[in-house]
C-alpha cells in the first residue's frame, strides 16, 4: 500500500522516544515506511494503535516526536508518503 497525506504529532499518547505511530487504517503491529517529500528522509515506524480521522481532515498518521524529528517534520499538517504491506 502506498498513501499520501498529512502527518500530525501524537502527543503524550505515544512514547516520545520510540518510533511508533497511530495509523487510521492499518492493523496494529504493521511496520510503515514514512517519507518526508521535502527532505527525502525516511523513518520506519510500528503502528501501535488506530485513530478515527476527523471529518474533512487529511491527517493519515500520527507520529511520535522521535519519528517526526528524524524526518524533519516541523509540526502538524505536513505532507508525508507512506508505504507498507497489507
mmCIF file of N, CA and C in Angstrom:
data_model
loop_
_atom_site.group_PDB
_atom_site.id
_atom_site.type_symbol
_atom_site.label_atom_id
_atom_site.label_comp_id
_atom_site.label_asym_id
_atom_site.label_seq_id
_atom_site.Cartn_x
_atom_site.Cartn_y
_atom_site.Cartn_z
ATOM 1 N N UNK A 1 0.846 -1.175 0.000
ATOM 2 C CA UNK A 1 0.000 0.000 0.000
ATOM 3 C C UNK A 1 0.890 1.235 0.000
ATOM 4 N N UNK A 2 0.483 2.202 -0.779
ATOM 5 C CA UNK A 2 1.151 3.499 -0.766
ATOM 6 C C UNK A 2 0.093 4.567 -0.612
ATOM 7 N N UNK A 3 0.352 5.500 0.294
ATOM 8 C CA UNK A 3 -0.597 6.569 0.575
ATOM 9 C C UNK A 3 0.149 7.879 0.733
ATOM 10 N N UNK A 4 -0.544 8.965 0.431
ATOM 11 C CA UNK A 4 -0.025 10.299 0.650
ATOM 12 C C UNK A 4 -1.055 11.066 1.449
ATOM 13 N N UNK A 5 -0.596 11.798 2.433
ATOM 14 C CA UNK A 5 -1.494 12.578 3.272
ATOM 15 C C UNK A 5 -0.680 13.436 4.211
ATOM 16 N N UNK A 6 -1.288 13.790 5.315
ATOM 17 C CA UNK A 6 -0.634 14.671 6.269
ATOM 18 C C UNK A 6 -0.358 13.960 7.577
ATOM 19 N N UNK A 7 0.754 14.350 8.195
ATOM 20 C CA UNK A 7 1.153 13.784 9.484
ATOM 21 C C UNK A 7 0.863 14.782 10.596
ATOM 22 N N UNK A 8 0.626 14.237 11.758
ATOM 23 C CA UNK A 8 0.400 15.033 12.955
ATOM 24 C C UNK A 8 1.238 14.409 14.060
ATOM 25 N N UNK A 9 1.518 15.161 15.107
ATOM 26 C CA UNK A 9 2.211 14.611 16.266
ATOM 27 C C UNK A 9 1.190 13.962 17.181
ATOM 28 N N UNK A 10 1.540 12.817 17.724
ATOM 29 C CA UNK A 10 0.612 12.058 18.567
ATOM 30 C C UNK A 10 0.516 12.618 19.974
ATOM 31 N N UNK A 11 1.438 13.434 20.373
ATOM 32 C CA UNK A 11 1.394 13.993 21.722
ATOM 33 C C UNK A 11 1.824 12.974 22.757
ATOM 34 N N UNK A 12 1.161 12.994 23.898
ATOM 35 C CA UNK A 12 1.527 12.131 25.024
ATOM 36 C C UNK A 12 0.947 10.727 24.912
ATOM 37 N N UNK A 13 0.193 10.443 23.850
ATOM 38 C CA UNK A 13 -0.411 9.121 23.676
ATOM 39 C C UNK A 13 0.611 8.057 23.281
ATOM 40 N N UNK A 14 1.769 8.485 22.782
ATOM 41 C CA UNK A 14 2.819 7.576 22.316
ATOM 42 C C UNK A 14 4.115 7.947 23.018
ATOM 43 N N UNK A 15 4.931 6.960 23.424
ATOM 44 C CA UNK A 15 6.242 7.298 23.992
ATOM 45 C C UNK A 15 7.057 8.138 23.000
ATOM 46 N N UNK A 16 7.558 9.273 23.448
ATOM 47 C CA UNK A 16 8.252 10.211 22.571
ATOM 48 C C UNK A 16 9.589 9.677 22.072
ATOM 49 N N UNK A 17 10.158 8.687 22.766
ATOM 50 C CA UNK A 17 11.494 8.202 22.424
ATOM 51 C C UNK A 17 11.492 6.896 21.631
ATOM 52 N N UNK A 18 10.357 6.549 21.029
ATOM 53 C CA UNK A 18 10.233 5.323 20.225
ATOM 54 C C UNK A 18 9.703 5.679 18.844
ATOM 55 N N UNK A 19 10.028 4.848 17.855
ATOM 56 C CA UNK A 19 9.498 5.039 16.506
ATOM 57 C C UNK A 19 8.153 4.323 16.385
ATOM 58 N N UNK A 20 7.137 4.929 16.993
ATOM 59 C CA UNK A 20 5.783 4.410 16.997
ATOM 60 C C UNK A 20 4.856 5.399 16.305
ATOM 61 N N UNK A 21 3.679 4.901 15.902
ATOM 62 C CA UNK A 21 2.696 5.771 15.265
ATOM 63 C C UNK A 21 1.297 5.215 15.438
ATOM 64 N N UNK A 22 0.322 6.095 15.249
ATOM 65 C CA UNK A 22 -1.078 5.718 15.093
ATOM 66 C C UNK A 22 -1.410 5.900 13.623
ATOM 67 N N UNK A 23 -2.032 4.900 13.029
ATOM 68 C CA UNK A 23 -2.436 4.976 11.625
ATOM 69 C C UNK A 23 -3.900 4.588 11.553
ATOM 70 N N UNK A 24 -4.696 5.356 10.826
ATOM 71 C CA UNK A 24 -6.137 5.163 10.881
ATOM 72 C C UNK A 24 -6.620 3.883 10.228
ATOM 73 N N UNK A 25 -5.864 3.282 9.305
ATOM 74 C CA UNK A 25 -6.415 2.137 8.568
ATOM 75 C C UNK A 25 -5.495 0.927 8.466
ATOM 76 N N UNK A 26 -4.457 0.837 9.260
ATOM 77 C CA UNK A 26 -3.560 -0.323 9.213
ATOM 78 C C UNK A 26 -3.647 -1.083 10.532
ATOM 79 N N UNK A 27 -3.515 -2.403 10.480
ATOM 80 C CA UNK A 27 -3.562 -3.191 11.714
ATOM 81 C C UNK A 27 -2.390 -2.860 12.644
ATOM 82 N N UNK A 28 -2.636 -2.998 13.934
ATOM 83 C CA UNK A 28 -1.560 -2.791 14.903
ATOM 84 C C UNK A 28 -0.448 -3.796 14.633
ATOM 85 N N UNK A 29 0.785 -3.360 14.800
ATOM 86 C CA UNK A 29 1.944 -4.203 14.538
ATOM 87 C C UNK A 29 2.531 -4.005 13.150
ATOM 88 N N UNK A 30 1.817 -3.335 12.263
ATOM 89 C CA UNK A 30 2.319 -3.076 10.913
ATOM 90 C C UNK A 30 3.507 -2.134 10.976
ATOM 91 N N UNK A 31 4.530 -2.411 10.184
ATOM 92 C CA UNK A 31 5.679 -1.514 10.063
ATOM 93 C C UNK A 31 5.473 -0.667 8.812
ATOM 94 N N UNK A 32 5.560 0.645 8.983
ATOM 95 C CA UNK A 32 5.272 1.592 7.914
ATOM 96 C C UNK A 32 6.513 2.429 7.634
ATOM 97 N N UNK A 33 6.834 2.579 6.350
ATOM 98 C CA UNK A 33 7.908 3.478 5.943
ATOM 99 C C UNK A 33 7.283 4.851 5.695
ATOM 100 N N UNK A 34 7.730 5.852 6.439
ATOM 101 C CA UNK A 34 7.209 7.210 6.334
ATOM 102 C C UNK A 34 8.300 8.084 5.737
ATOM 103 N N UNK A 35 7.975 8.777 4.641
ATOM 104 C CA UNK A 35 8.941 9.639 3.966
ATOM 105 C C UNK A 35 8.429 11.069 3.936
ATOM 106 N N UNK A 36 9.305 11.997 4.273
ATOM 107 C CA UNK A 36 9.005 13.420 4.147
ATOM 108 C C UNK A 36 9.461 13.848 2.754
ATOM 109 N N UNK A 37 8.542 14.201 1.848
ATOM 110 C CA UNK A 37 8.941 14.533 0.480
ATOM 111 C C UNK A 37 9.783 15.809 0.377
ATOM 112 N N UNK A 38 9.714 16.694 1.373
ATOM 113 C CA UNK A 38 10.527 17.912 1.333
ATOM 114 C C UNK A 38 11.999 17.626 1.597
ATOM 115 N N UNK A 39 12.280 16.667 2.506
ATOM 116 C CA UNK A 39 13.667 16.388 2.887
ATOM 117 C C UNK A 39 14.181 15.070 2.320
ATOM 118 N N UNK A 40 13.286 14.246 1.772
ATOM 119 C CA UNK A 40 13.601 12.896 1.302
ATOM 120 C C UNK A 40 14.147 11.996 2.404
ATOM 121 N N UNK A 41 13.877 12.325 3.651
ATOM 122 C CA UNK A 41 14.272 11.476 4.781
ATOM 123 C C UNK A 41 13.162 10.489 5.071
ATOM 124 N N UNK A 42 13.579 9.295 5.514
ATOM 125 C CA UNK A 42 12.640 8.201 5.754
ATOM 126 C C UNK A 42 12.851 7.631 7.153
ATOM 127 N N UNK A 43 11.744 7.193 7.760
ATOM 128 C CA UNK A 43 11.808 6.509 9.043
ATOM 129 C C UNK A 43 10.820 5.341 8.990
ATOM 130 N N UNK A 44 11.161 4.258 9.674
ATOM 131 C CA UNK A 44 10.248 3.119 9.801
ATOM 132 C C UNK A 44 9.609 3.184 11.181
ATOM 133 N N UNK A 45 8.287 3.114 11.209
ATOM 134 C CA UNK A 45 7.557 3.185 12.475
ATOM 135 C C UNK A 45 6.665 1.962 12.623
ATOM 136 N N UNK A 46 6.390 1.612 13.853
ATOM 137 C CA UNK A 46 5.486 0.499 14.153
ATOM 138 C C UNK A 46 4.143 1.083 14.586
ATOM 139 N N UNK A 47 3.074 0.580 13.983
ATOM 140 C CA UNK A 47 1.727 1.025 14.332
ATOM 141 C C UNK A 47 1.325 0.384 15.658
ATOM 142 N N UNK A 48 1.031 1.226 16.654
ATOM 143 C CA UNK A 48 0.646 0.711 17.967
ATOM 144 C C UNK A 48 -0.802 1.045 18.297
ATOM 145 N N UNK A 49 -1.498 1.646 17.348
ATOM 146 C CA UNK A 49 -2.900 1.974 17.577
ATOM 147 C C UNK A 49 -3.513 2.614 16.354
ATOM 148 N N UNK A 50 -4.819 2.731 16.396
ATOM 149 C CA UNK A 50 -5.558 3.355 15.310
ATOM 150 C C UNK A 50 -6.280 4.584 15.850
ATOM 151 N N UNK A 51 -6.695 5.445 14.953
ATOM 152 C CA UNK A 51 -7.485 6.601 15.337
ATOM 153 C C UNK A 51 -8.551 6.838 14.285
ATOM 154 N N UNK A 52 -9.595 7.502 14.691
ATOM 155 C CA UNK A 52 -10.672 7.834 13.760
ATOM 156 C C UNK A 52 -10.404 9.239 13.236
ATOM 157 N N UNK A 53 -10.175 9.366 11.922
ATOM 158 C CA UNK A 53 -9.886 10.700 11.388
ATOM 159 C C UNK A 53 -11.077 11.643 11.546
ATOM 160 N N UNK A 54 -10.760 12.882 11.827
ATOM 161 C CA UNK A 54 -11.808 13.887 11.950
ATOM 162 C C UNK A 54 -12.379 14.198 10.576
ATOM 163 N N UNK A 55 -13.615 14.617 10.550
ATOM 164 C CA UNK A 55 -14.268 14.960 9.290
ATOM 165 C C UNK A 55 -13.510 16.094 8.602
ATOM 166 N N UNK A 56 -13.300 15.955 7.324
ATOM 167 C CA UNK A 56 -12.598 16.937 6.483
ATOM 168 C C UNK A 56 -11.134 17.104 6.878
ATOM 169 N N UNK A 57 -10.552 16.109 7.517
ATOM 170 C CA UNK A 57 -9.144 16.141 7.885
ATOM 171 C C UNK A 57 -8.359 15.239 6.941
ATOM 172 N N UNK A 58 -7.173 15.664 6.564
ATOM 173 C CA UNK A 58 -6.306 14.874 5.688
ATOM 174 C C UNK A 58 -5.210 14.157 6.464
ATOM 175 N N UNK A 59 -5.298 14.180 7.805
ATOM 176 C CA UNK A 59 -4.302 13.503 8.633
ATOM 177 C C UNK A 59 -4.484 12.001 8.505
ATOM 178 N N UNK A 60 -3.401 11.322 8.071
ATOM 179 C CA UNK A 60 -3.476 9.875 7.911
ATOM 180 C C UNK A 60 -2.617 9.131 8.916
ATOM 181 N N UNK A 61 -1.692 9.857 9.573
ATOM 182 C CA UNK A 61 -0.807 9.214 10.534
ATOM 183 C C UNK A 61 -0.461 10.198 11.636
ATOM 184 N N UNK A 62 -0.297 9.661 12.851
ATOM 185 C CA UNK A 62 0.144 10.451 13.997
ATOM 186 C C UNK A 62 1.443 9.832 14.483
ATOM 187 N N UNK A 63 2.514 10.613 14.454
ATOM 188 C CA UNK A 63 3.863 10.123 14.743
ATOM 189 C C UNK A 63 4.336 10.516 16.134
ATOM 190 N N UNK A 64 5.240 9.694 16.679
ATOM 191 C CA UNK A 64 5.927 10.061 17.918
ATOM 192 C C UNK A 64 6.887 11.215 17.611
ATOM 193 N N UNK A 65 7.324 11.912 18.650
ATOM 194 C CA UNK A 65 8.249 13.037 18.457
ATOM 195 C C UNK A 65 9.556 12.586 17.825
ATOM 196 N N UNK A 66 10.075 11.439 18.243
ATOM 197 C CA UNK A 66 11.328 10.922 17.685
ATOM 198 C C UNK A 66 11.192 10.688 16.187
ATOM 199 N N UNK A 67 10.098 10.067 15.779
ATOM 200 C CA UNK A 67 9.884 9.774 14.361
ATOM 201 C C UNK A 67 9.751 11.058 13.548
ATOM 202 N N UNK A 68 8.969 11.999 14.049
ATOM 203 C CA UNK A 68 8.774 13.264 13.335
ATOM 204 C C UNK A 68 10.086 14.032 13.210
ATOM 205 N N UNK A 69 10.869 14.069 14.274
ATOM 206 C CA UNK A 69 12.146 14.783 14.238
ATOM 207 C C UNK A 69 13.136 14.135 13.277
ATOM 208 N N UNK A 70 13.128 12.810 13.200
ATOM 209 C CA UNK A 70 14.121 12.125 12.374
ATOM 210 C C UNK A 70 13.902 12.342 10.875
ATOM 211 N N UNK A 71 12.680 12.734 10.466
ATOM 212 C CA UNK A 71 12.448 13.022 9.042
ATOM 213 C C UNK A 71 12.246 14.515 8.791
ATOM 214 N N UNK A 72 12.448 15.318 9.819
ATOM 215 C CA UNK A 72 12.408 16.767 9.650
ATOM 216 C C UNK A 72 11.027 17.385 9.597
ATOM 217 N N UNK A 73 10.039 16.755 10.225
ATOM 218 C CA UNK A 73 8.707 17.364 10.289
ATOM 219 C C UNK A 73 8.718 18.450 11.351
ATOM 220 N N UNK A 74 8.149 19.585 11.010
ATOM 221 C CA UNK A 74 8.156 20.729 11.921
ATOM 222 C C UNK A 74 6.744 21.055 12.374
ATOM 223 N N UNK A 75 6.082 20.109 12.993
ATOM 224 C CA UNK A 75 4.737 20.357 13.475
ATOM 225 C C UNK A 75 3.690 19.597 12.689
ATOM 226 N N UNK A 76 2.442 19.958 12.910
ATOM 227 C CA UNK A 76 1.327 19.236 12.326
ATOM 228 C C UNK A 76 1.018 19.701 10.905
ATOM 229 N N UNK A 77 0.358 18.839 10.179
ATOM 230 C CA UNK A 77 -0.157 19.202 8.868
ATOM 231 C C UNK A 77 0.859 19.231 7.752
ATOM 232 N N UNK A 78 1.919 18.443 7.861
ATOM 233 C CA UNK A 78 2.908 18.382 6.792
ATOM 234 C C UNK A 78 2.725 17.111 5.982
ATOM 235 N N UNK A 79 2.952 17.217 4.696
ATOM 236 C CA UNK A 79 2.749 16.106 3.782
ATOM 237 C C UNK A 79 3.767 14.990 3.997
ATOM 238 N N UNK A 80 3.287 13.739 3.951
ATOM 239 C CA UNK A 80 4.156 12.574 4.055
ATOM 240 C C UNK A 80 3.683 11.510 3.062
ATOM 241 N N UNK A 81 4.600 10.619 2.718
ATOM 242 C CA UNK A 81 4.286 9.453 1.882
ATOM 243 C C UNK A 81 4.458 8.226 2.759
ATOM 244 N N UNK A 82 3.495 7.314 2.689
ATOM 245 C CA UNK A 82 3.542 6.082 3.470
ATOM 246 C C UNK A 82 3.621 4.891 2.538
ATOM 247 N N UNK A 83 4.356 3.869 2.976
ATOM 248 C CA UNK A 83 4.441 2.628 2.231
ATOM 249 C C UNK A 83 4.467 1.487 3.228
ATOM 250 N N UNK A 84 3.576 0.496 3.027
ATOM 251 C CA UNK A 84 3.520 -0.655 3.933
ATOM 252 C C UNK A 84 2.808 -1.803 3.261
ATOM 253 N N UNK A 85 3.026 -3.000 3.775
ATOM 254 C CA UNK A 85 2.369 -4.190 3.241
ATOM 255 C C UNK A 85 1.064 -4.418 3.977
ATOM 256 N N UNK A 86 0.070 -4.845 3.280
ATOM 257 C CA UNK A 86 -1.218 -5.085 3.911
ATOM 258 C C UNK A 86 -1.452 -6.551 4.083
#
